[in-house]
GROMACS .gro file of C-alpha atoms in nm:
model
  433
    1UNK     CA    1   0.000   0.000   0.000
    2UNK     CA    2   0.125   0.372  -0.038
    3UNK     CA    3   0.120   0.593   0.206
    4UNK     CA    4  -0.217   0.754   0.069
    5UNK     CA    5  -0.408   0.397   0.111
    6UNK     CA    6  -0.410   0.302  -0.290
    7UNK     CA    7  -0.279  -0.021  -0.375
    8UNK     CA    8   0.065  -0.024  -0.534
    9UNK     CA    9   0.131  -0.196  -0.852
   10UNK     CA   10   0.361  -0.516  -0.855
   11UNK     CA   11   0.654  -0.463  -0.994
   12UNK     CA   12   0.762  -0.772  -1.236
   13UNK     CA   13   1.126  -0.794  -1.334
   14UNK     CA   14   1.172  -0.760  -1.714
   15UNK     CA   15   1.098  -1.086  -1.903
   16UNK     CA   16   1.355  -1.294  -2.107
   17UNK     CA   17   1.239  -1.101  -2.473
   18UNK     CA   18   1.307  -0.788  -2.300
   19UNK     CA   19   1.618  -0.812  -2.163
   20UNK     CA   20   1.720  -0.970  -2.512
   21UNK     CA   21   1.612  -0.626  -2.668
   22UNK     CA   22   1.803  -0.459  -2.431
   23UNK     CA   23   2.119  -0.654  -2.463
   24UNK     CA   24   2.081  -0.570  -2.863
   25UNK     CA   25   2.084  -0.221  -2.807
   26UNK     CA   26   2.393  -0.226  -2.612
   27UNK     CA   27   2.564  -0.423  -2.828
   28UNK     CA   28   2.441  -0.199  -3.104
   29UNK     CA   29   2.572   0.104  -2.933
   30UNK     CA   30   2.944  -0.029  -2.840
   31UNK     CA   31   2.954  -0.165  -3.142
   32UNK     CA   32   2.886   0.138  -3.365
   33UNK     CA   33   3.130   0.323  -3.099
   34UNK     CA   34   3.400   0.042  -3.161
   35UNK     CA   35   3.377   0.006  -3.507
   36UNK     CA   36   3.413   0.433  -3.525
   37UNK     CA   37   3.745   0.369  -3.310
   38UNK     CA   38   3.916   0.055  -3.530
   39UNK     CA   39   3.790   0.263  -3.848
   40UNK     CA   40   3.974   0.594  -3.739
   41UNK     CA   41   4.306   0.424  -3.681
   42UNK     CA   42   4.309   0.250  -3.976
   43UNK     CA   43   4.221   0.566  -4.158
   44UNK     CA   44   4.519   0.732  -4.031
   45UNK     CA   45   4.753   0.454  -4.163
   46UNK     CA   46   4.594   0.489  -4.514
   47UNK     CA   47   4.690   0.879  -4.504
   48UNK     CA   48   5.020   0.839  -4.343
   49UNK     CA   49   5.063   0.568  -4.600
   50UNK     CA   50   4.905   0.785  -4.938
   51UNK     CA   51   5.049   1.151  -4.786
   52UNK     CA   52   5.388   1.085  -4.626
   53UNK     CA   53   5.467   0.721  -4.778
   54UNK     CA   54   5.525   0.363  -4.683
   55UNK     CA   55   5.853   0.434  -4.457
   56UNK     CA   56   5.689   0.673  -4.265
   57UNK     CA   57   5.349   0.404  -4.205
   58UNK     CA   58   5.636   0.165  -4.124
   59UNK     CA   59   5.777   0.382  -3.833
   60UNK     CA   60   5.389   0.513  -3.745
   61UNK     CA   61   5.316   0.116  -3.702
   62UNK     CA   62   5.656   0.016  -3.502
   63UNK     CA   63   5.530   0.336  -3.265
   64UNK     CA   64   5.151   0.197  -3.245
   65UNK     CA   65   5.294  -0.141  -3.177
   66UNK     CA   66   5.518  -0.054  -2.876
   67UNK     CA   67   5.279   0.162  -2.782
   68UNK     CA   68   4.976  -0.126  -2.723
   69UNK     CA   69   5.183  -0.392  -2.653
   70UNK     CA   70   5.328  -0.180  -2.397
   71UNK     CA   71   5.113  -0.024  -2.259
   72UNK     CA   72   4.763  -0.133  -2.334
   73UNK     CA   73   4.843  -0.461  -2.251
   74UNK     CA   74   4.956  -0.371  -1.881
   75UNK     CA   75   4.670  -0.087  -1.858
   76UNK     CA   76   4.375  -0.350  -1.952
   77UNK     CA   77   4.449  -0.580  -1.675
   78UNK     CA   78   4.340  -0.276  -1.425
   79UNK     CA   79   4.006  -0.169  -1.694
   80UNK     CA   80   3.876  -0.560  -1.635
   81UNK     CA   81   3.872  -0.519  -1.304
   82UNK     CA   82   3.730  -0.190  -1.291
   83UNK     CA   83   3.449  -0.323  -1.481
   84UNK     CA   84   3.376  -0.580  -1.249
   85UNK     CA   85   3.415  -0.382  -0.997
   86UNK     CA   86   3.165  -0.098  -1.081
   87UNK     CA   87   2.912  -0.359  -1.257
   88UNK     CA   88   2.828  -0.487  -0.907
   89UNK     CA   89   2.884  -0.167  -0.718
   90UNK     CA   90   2.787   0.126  -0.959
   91UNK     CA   91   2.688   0.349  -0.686
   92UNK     CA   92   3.044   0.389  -0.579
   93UNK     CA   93   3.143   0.446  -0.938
   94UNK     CA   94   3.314   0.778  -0.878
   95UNK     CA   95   3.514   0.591  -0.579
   96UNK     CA   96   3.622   0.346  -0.748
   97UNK     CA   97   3.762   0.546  -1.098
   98UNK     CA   98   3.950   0.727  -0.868
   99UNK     CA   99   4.155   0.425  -0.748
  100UNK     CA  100   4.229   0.305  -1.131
  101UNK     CA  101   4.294   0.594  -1.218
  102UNK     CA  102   4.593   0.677  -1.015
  103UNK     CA  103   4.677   0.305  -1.067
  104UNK     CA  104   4.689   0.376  -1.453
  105UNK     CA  105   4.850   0.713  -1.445
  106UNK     CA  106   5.120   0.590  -1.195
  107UNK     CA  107   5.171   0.272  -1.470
  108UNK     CA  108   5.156   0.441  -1.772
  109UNK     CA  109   5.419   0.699  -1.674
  110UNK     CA  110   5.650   0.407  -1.604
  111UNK     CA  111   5.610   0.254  -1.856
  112UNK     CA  112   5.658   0.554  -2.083
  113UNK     CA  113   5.992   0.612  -1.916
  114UNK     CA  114   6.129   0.240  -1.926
  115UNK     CA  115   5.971   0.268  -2.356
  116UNK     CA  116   6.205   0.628  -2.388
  117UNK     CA  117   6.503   0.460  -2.204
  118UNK     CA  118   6.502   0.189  -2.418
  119UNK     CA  119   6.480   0.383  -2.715
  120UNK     CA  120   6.778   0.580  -2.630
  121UNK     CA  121   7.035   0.307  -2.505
  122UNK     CA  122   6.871   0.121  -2.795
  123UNK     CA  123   6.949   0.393  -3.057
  124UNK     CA  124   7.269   0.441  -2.908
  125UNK     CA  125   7.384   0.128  -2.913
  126UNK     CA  126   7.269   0.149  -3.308
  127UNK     CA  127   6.964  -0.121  -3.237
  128UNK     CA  128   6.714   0.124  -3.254
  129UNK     CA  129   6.701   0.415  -3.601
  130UNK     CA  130   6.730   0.827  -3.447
  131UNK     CA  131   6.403   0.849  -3.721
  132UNK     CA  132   6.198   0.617  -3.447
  133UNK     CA  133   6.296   0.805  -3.148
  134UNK     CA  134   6.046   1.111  -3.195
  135UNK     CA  135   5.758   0.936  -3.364
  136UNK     CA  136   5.792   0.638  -3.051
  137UNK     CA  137   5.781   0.903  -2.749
  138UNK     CA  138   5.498   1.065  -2.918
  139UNK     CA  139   5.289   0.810  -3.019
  140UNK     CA  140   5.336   0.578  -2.660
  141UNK     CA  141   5.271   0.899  -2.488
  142UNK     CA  142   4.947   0.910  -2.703
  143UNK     CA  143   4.879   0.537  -2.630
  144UNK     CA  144   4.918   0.615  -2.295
  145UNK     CA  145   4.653   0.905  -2.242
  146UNK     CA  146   4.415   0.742  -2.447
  147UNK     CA  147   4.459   0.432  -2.166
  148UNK     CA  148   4.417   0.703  -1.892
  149UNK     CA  149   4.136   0.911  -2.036
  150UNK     CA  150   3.933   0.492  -2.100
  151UNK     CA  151   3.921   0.476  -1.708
  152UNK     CA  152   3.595   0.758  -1.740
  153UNK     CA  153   3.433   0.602  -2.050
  154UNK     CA  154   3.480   0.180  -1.900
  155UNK     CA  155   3.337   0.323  -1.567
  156UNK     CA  156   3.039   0.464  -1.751
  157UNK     CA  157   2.964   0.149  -1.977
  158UNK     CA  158   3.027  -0.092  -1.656
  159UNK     CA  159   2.753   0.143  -1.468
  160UNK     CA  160   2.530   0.118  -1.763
  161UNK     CA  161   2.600   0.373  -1.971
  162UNK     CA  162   2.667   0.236  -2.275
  163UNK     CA  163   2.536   0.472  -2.523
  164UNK     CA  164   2.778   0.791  -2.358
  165UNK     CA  165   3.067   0.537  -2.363
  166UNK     CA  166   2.990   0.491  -2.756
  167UNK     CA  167   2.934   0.853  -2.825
  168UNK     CA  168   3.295   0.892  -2.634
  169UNK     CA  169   3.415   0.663  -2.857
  170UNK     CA  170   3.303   0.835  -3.161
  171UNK     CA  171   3.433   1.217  -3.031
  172UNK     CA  172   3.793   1.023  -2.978
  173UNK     CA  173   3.733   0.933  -3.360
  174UNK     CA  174   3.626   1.262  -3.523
  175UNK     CA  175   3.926   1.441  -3.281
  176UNK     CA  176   4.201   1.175  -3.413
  177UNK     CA  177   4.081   1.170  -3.799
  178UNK     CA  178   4.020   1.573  -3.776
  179UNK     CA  179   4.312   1.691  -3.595
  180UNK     CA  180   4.609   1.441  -3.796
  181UNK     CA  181   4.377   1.463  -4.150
  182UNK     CA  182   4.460   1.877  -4.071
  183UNK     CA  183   4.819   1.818  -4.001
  184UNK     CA  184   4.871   1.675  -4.322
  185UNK     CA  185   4.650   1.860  -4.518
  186UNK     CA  186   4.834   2.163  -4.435
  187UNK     CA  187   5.148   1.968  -4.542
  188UNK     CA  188   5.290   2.035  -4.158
  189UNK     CA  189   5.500   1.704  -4.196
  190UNK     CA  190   5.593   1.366  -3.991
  191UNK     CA  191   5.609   1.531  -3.678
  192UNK     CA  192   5.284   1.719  -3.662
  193UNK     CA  193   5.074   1.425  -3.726
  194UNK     CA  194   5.236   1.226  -3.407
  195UNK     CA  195   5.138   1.567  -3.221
  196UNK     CA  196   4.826   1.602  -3.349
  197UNK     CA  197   4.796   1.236  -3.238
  198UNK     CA  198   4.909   1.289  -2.886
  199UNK     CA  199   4.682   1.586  -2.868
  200UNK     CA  200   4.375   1.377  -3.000
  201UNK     CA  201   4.428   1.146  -2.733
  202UNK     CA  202   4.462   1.416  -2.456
  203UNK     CA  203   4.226   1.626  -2.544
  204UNK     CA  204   3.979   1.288  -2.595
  205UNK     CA  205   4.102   1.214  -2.225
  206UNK     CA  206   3.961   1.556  -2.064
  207UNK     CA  207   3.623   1.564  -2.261
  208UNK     CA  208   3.585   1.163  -2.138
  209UNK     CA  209   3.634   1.323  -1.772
  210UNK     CA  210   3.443   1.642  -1.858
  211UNK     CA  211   3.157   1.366  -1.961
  212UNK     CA  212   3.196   1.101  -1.591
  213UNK     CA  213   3.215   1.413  -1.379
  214UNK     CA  214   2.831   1.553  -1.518
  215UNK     CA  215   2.723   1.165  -1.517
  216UNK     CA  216   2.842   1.048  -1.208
  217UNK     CA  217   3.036   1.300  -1.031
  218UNK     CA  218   3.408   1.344  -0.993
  219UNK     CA  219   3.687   1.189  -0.873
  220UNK     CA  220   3.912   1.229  -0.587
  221UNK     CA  221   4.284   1.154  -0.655
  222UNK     CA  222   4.378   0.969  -0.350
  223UNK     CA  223   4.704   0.727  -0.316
  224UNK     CA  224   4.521   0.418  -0.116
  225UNK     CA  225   4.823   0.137  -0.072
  226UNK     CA  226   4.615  -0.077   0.084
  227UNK     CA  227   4.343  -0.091  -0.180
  228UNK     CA  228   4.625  -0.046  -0.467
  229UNK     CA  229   4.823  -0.345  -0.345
  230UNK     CA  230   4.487  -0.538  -0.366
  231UNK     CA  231   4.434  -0.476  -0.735
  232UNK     CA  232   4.737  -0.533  -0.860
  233UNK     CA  233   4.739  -0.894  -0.641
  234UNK     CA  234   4.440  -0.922  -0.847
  235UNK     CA  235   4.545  -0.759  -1.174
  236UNK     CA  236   4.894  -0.922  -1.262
  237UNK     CA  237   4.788  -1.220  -1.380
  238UNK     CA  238   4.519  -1.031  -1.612
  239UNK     CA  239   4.858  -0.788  -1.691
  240UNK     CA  240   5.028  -1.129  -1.807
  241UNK     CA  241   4.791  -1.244  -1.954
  242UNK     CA  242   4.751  -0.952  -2.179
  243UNK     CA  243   5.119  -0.980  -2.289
  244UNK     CA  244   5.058  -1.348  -2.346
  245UNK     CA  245   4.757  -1.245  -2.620
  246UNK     CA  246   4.914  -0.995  -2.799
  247UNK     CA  247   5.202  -1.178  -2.836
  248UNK     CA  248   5.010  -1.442  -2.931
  249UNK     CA  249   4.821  -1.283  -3.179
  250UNK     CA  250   5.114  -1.190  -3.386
  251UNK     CA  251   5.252  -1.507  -3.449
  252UNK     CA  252   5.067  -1.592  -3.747
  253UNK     CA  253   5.229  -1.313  -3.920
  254UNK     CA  254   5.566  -1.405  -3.720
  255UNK     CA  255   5.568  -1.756  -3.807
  256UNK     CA  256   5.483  -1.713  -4.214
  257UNK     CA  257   5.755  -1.456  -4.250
  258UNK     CA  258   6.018  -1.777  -4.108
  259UNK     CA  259   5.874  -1.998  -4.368
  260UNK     CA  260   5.736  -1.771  -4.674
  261UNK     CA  261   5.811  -1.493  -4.844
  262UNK     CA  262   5.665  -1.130  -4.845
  263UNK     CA  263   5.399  -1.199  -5.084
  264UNK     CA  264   5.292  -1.478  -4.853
  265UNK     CA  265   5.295  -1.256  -4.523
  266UNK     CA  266   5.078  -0.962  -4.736
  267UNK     CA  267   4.788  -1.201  -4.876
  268UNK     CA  268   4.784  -1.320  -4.482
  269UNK     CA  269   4.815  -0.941  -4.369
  270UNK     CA  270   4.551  -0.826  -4.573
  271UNK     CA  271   4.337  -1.175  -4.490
  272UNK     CA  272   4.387  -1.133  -4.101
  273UNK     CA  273   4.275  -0.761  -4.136
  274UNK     CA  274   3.959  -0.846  -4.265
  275UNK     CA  275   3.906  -1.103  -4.016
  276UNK     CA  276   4.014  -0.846  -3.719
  277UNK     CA  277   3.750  -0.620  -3.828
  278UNK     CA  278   3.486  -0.828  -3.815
  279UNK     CA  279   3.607  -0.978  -3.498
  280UNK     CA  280   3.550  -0.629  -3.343
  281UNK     CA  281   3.103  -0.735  -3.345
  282UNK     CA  282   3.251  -1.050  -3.082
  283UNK     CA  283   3.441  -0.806  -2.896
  284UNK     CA  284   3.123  -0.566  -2.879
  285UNK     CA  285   2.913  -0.817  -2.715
  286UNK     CA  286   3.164  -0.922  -2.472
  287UNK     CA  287   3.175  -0.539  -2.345
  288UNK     CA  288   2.808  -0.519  -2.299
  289UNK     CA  289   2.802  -0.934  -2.190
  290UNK     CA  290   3.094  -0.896  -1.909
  291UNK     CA  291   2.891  -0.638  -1.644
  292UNK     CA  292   2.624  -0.902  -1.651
  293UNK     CA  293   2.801  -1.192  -1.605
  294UNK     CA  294   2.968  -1.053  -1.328
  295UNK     CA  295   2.613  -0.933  -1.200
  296UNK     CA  296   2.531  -1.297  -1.211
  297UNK     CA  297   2.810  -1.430  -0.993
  298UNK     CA  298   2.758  -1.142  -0.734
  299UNK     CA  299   2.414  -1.296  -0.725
  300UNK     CA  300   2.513  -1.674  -0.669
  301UNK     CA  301   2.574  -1.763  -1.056
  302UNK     CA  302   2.291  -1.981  -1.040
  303UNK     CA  303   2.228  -1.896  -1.428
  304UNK     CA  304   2.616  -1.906  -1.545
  305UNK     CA  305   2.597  -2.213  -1.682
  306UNK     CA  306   2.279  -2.162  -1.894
  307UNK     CA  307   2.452  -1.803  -2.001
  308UNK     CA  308   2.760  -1.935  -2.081
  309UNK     CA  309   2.630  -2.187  -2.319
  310UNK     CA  310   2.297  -1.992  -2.479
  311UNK     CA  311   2.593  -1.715  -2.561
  312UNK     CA  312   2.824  -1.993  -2.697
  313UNK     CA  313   2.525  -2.129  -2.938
  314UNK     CA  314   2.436  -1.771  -3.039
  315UNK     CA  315   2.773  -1.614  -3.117
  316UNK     CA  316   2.859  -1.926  -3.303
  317UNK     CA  317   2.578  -1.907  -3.516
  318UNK     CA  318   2.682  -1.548  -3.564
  319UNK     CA  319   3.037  -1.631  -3.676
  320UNK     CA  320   2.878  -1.842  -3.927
  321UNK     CA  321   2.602  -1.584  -4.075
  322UNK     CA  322   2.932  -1.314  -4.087
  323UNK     CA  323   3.142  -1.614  -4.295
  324UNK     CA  324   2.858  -1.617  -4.560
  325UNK     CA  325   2.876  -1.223  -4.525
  326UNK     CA  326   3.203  -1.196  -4.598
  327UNK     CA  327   3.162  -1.392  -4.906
  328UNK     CA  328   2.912  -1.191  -5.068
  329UNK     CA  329   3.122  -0.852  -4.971
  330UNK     CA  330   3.436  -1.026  -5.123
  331UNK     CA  331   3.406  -0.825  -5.455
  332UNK     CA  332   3.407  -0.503  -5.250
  333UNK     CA  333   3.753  -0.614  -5.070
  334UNK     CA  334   3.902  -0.621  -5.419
  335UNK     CA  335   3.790  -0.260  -5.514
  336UNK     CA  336   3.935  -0.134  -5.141
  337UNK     CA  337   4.234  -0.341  -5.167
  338UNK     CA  338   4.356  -0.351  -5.532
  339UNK     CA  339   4.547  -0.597  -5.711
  340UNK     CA  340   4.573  -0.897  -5.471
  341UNK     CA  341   4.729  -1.291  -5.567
  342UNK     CA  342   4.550  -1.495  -5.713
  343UNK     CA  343   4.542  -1.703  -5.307
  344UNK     CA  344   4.386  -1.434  -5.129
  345UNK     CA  345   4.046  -1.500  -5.132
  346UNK     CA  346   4.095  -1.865  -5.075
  347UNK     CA  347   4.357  -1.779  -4.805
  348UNK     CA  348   4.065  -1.501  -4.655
  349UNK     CA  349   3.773  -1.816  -4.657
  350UNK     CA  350   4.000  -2.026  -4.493
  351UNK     CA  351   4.074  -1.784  -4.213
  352UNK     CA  352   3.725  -1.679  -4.156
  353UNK     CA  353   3.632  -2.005  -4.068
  354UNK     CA  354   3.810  -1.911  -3.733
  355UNK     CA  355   3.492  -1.670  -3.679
  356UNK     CA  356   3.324  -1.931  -3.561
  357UNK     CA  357   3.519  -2.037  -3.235
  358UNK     CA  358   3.612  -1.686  -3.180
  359UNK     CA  359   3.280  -1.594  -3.143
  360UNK     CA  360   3.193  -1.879  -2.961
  361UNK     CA  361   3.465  -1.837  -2.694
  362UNK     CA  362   3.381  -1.468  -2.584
  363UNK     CA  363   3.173  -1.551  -2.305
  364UNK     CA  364   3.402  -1.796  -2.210
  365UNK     CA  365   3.708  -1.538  -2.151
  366UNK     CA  366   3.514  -1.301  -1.979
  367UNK     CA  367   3.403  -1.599  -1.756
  368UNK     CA  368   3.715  -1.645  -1.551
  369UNK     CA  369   3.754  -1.327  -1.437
  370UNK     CA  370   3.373  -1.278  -1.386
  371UNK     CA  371   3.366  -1.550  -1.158
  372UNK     CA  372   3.716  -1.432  -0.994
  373UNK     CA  373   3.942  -1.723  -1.172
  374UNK     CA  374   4.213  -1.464  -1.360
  375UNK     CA  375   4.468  -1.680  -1.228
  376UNK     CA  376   4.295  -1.942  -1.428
  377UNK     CA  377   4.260  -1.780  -1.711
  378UNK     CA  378   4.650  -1.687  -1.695
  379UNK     CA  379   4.700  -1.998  -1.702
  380UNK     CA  380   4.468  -2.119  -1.979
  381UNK     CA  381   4.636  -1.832  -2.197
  382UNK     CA  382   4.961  -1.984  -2.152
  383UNK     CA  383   4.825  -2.307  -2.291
  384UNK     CA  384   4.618  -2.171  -2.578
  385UNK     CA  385   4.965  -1.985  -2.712
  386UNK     CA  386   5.144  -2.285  -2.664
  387UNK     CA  387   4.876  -2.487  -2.871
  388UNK     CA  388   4.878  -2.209  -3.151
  389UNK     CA  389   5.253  -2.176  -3.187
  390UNK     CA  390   5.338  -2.604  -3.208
  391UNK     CA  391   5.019  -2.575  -3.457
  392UNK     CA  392   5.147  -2.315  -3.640
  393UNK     CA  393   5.496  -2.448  -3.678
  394UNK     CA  394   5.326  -2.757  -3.757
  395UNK     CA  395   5.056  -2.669  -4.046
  396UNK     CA  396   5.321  -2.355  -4.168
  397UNK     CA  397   5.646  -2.534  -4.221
  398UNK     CA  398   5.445  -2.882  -4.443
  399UNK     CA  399   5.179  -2.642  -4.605
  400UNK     CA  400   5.267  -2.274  -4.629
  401UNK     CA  401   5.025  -1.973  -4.594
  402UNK     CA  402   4.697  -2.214  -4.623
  403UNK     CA  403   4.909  -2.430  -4.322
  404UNK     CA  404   4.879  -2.057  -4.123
  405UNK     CA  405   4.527  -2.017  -4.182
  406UNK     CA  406   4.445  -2.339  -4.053
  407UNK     CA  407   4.643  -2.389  -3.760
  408UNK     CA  408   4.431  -2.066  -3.635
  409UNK     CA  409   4.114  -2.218  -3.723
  410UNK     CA  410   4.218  -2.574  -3.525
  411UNK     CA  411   4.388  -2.391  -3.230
  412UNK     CA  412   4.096  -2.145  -3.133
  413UNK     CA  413   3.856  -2.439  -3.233
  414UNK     CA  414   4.029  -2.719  -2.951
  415UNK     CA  415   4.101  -2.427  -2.704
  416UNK     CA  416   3.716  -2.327  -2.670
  417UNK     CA  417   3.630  -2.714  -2.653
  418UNK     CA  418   3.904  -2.717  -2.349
  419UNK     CA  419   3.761  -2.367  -2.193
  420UNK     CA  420   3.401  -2.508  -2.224
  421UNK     CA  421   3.499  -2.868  -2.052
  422UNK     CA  422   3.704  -2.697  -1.779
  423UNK     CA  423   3.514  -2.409  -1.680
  424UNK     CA  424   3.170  -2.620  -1.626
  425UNK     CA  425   3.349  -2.925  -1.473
  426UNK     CA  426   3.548  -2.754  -1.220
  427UNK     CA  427   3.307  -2.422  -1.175
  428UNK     CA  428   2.961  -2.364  -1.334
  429UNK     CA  429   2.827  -2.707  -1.266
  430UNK     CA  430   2.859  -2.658  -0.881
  431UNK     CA  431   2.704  -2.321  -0.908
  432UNK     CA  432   2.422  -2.429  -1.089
  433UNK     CA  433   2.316  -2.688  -0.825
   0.00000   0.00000   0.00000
């Protein structure tokens, strides 16, 4: 009853249809923010490429590289655990931001330091070219705020807030593709365009806090050892992990270049791009798909095991639909890509075919850490690369650039059977009692 005497209306949780809506939506709106990001960056290597030539996309990349590997890598260990964090306490989002954030600006600077060392002793030592050093302090130091400035939009979009943390997304796009597409326009040189990158990233940074502080209020930049020491007991195995992925995801390209020519590593470059892009609708869902799973295990994870495997079925059966849409798009490719060997599409088919496990294994990744097993999941990345370099080595060195292609498909395919198996045999199955 209210307090006036009229009966109150019962409240009914939203049903299953609805909540599948919902989750659409959000997934529609990262994606679309996503898809702005990846598009921007790879529209600044075609203009560094067309304006200022190969050479200069060469040092642009080795920058961009050192840059994520570096520092991305490190920096997303602490933005999946702020994402838990605030997806089952999102009334102490402004708290909590303010504890990553000092965590990621303290990190970042180090690393930035230990990057411009390197590059010093390195060029001294003549192991490193002089023409790298500028372009690699600029563009890290870009990488770098952009990882700083992400602690305000992840907060929002772990809180709920997925269509501001999109519409961040897209500002960071239009500053990036306005500010270096000016810079070269005006014929400013090299130089400029890594500044105008740096600024981008800054300036992205301070309208993403601009954004948090109206939405949730601001933050308080307080050094808490206790609670820091907590996270990174937490975080380093998510930090290792990261290095372990990245690294892992370059060995395609690393392996082919021991066995094949350049030809070879290009059709596979230009193959695995493709594939990357539309990998980025997977990586969508697992952004809008991680708060909730972790919502779930703050609950009792009752429904994990039913999630886990209704997301499985569904993303596969995704991967598939985008293999048959890649086919009918591969005409397209040709026009944006030029003259390409005669292998390429075949090469491209081949390697989609890994859309189906990759898909399939997104809830699966999320899971360990959801459920507080990063350790785990540490240690199932150290298995997965080992899997994916003997198959490599394997399928590379007795068939070539189709051997590549494969051994991806058969690696990610017998790593999500093992993630499936181990993560309801030794976890869900209990929960779901």
């Amino acid at each position: 009853m209210t307090p006036s005497g009229a009966p109150t209306a019962a409240v009914t949780p939203p049903g299953q249809s609805a909540r599948l809506r919902a989750l659409v939506v959000d997934v529609f709106f990262v994606g679309g923010g996503v898809y702005i990001s990846y598009g921007s960056l790879f529209a600044v290597s075609v203009l560094v490429n067309r304006v200022l030539g190969t050479a200069e996309l060469g040092r642009y990349g080795v920058a961009l590289a050192v840059g994520q590997l570096a520092v991305q890598s490190v920096t997303g260990g602490f933005s999946a655990l702020l994402k838990r964090d605030v997806s089952v306490a999102p009334g102490r989002v402004g708290e909590l931001a303010s504890v990553y954030l000092v965590l990621k600006g303290i990190t970042a600077g180090v690393i930035y330091a230990l990057v411009v060392a390197g590059a010093l002793a390195g060029s001294a030592l003549g192991l490193v070219s002089p023409d790298l050093l500028i372009p690699l302090a600029l563009v890290v130091a870009a990488v770098g705020a952009e990882a700083i400035g992400q602690t305000f939009s992840e907060a929002l979009q772990a809180s709920g807030r997925n269509g501001v943390y999109s519409g961040i997304l897209a500002v960071g796009a239009v500053a990036l593709l306005g500010l270096v597409g000016g810079a070269l326009w005006a014929g400013l040189g090299a130089l400029a365009v890594y500044a105008a990158l740096l600024v981008s990233r800054a300036s992205t940074a301070a309208g993403a806090f601009a954004v948090f502080r109206q939405a949730a209020g601001g933050v308080t930049l307080r050094v808490q050892p206790e609670r820091m020491r907590r996270v990174l007991a937490e975080s380093w195995p998510l930090i290792v992990n990261g290095l372990v992925f990245a690294a892992t995801a370059r060995a395609g390209t690393l392996v082919l270049a021991r066995f094949e020519g350049a030809v070879s590593v290009g059709v596979f470059t230009f193959a695995s791009s493709v594939v990357a892009g539309v990998n980025m609708v997977g990586l969508s869902v697992g952004i809008v798909l991680f708060p909730i799973l972790c919502q779930e295990f703050e609950g009792g994870g009752g429904r994990l095991r039913r999630m886990l495997y209704g997301s499985t079925a569904g993303l596969a059966v995704v991967g598939l639909c985008a293999i048959g849409a890649l086919r009918v798009v591969e005409p397209l490719l040709l026009v944006i890509f030029g003259d390409l060997p005669a292998n390429a599409l075949p090469v491209l088919r081949l390697l989609a075919l890994g859309l189906v496990p990759t898909f399939g294994s997104v809830a699966a990744g999320y899971l360990f850490l959801a459920i507080g097993k990063q350790r785990e999941g540490m240690y199932f990345s150290f298995v997965q690369a080992t899997v994916t370099l003997a198959t490599l080595v394997g399928l590379t060195a007795r068939f070539g650039l189709s051997g590549t292609a494969a051994a991806l498909v058969v690696s990610q395919s017998l790593m999500l059977i093992v993630a499936l198996i181990w993560l309801d045999g030794r976890h869900l199955a209990r929960l779901a009692r």
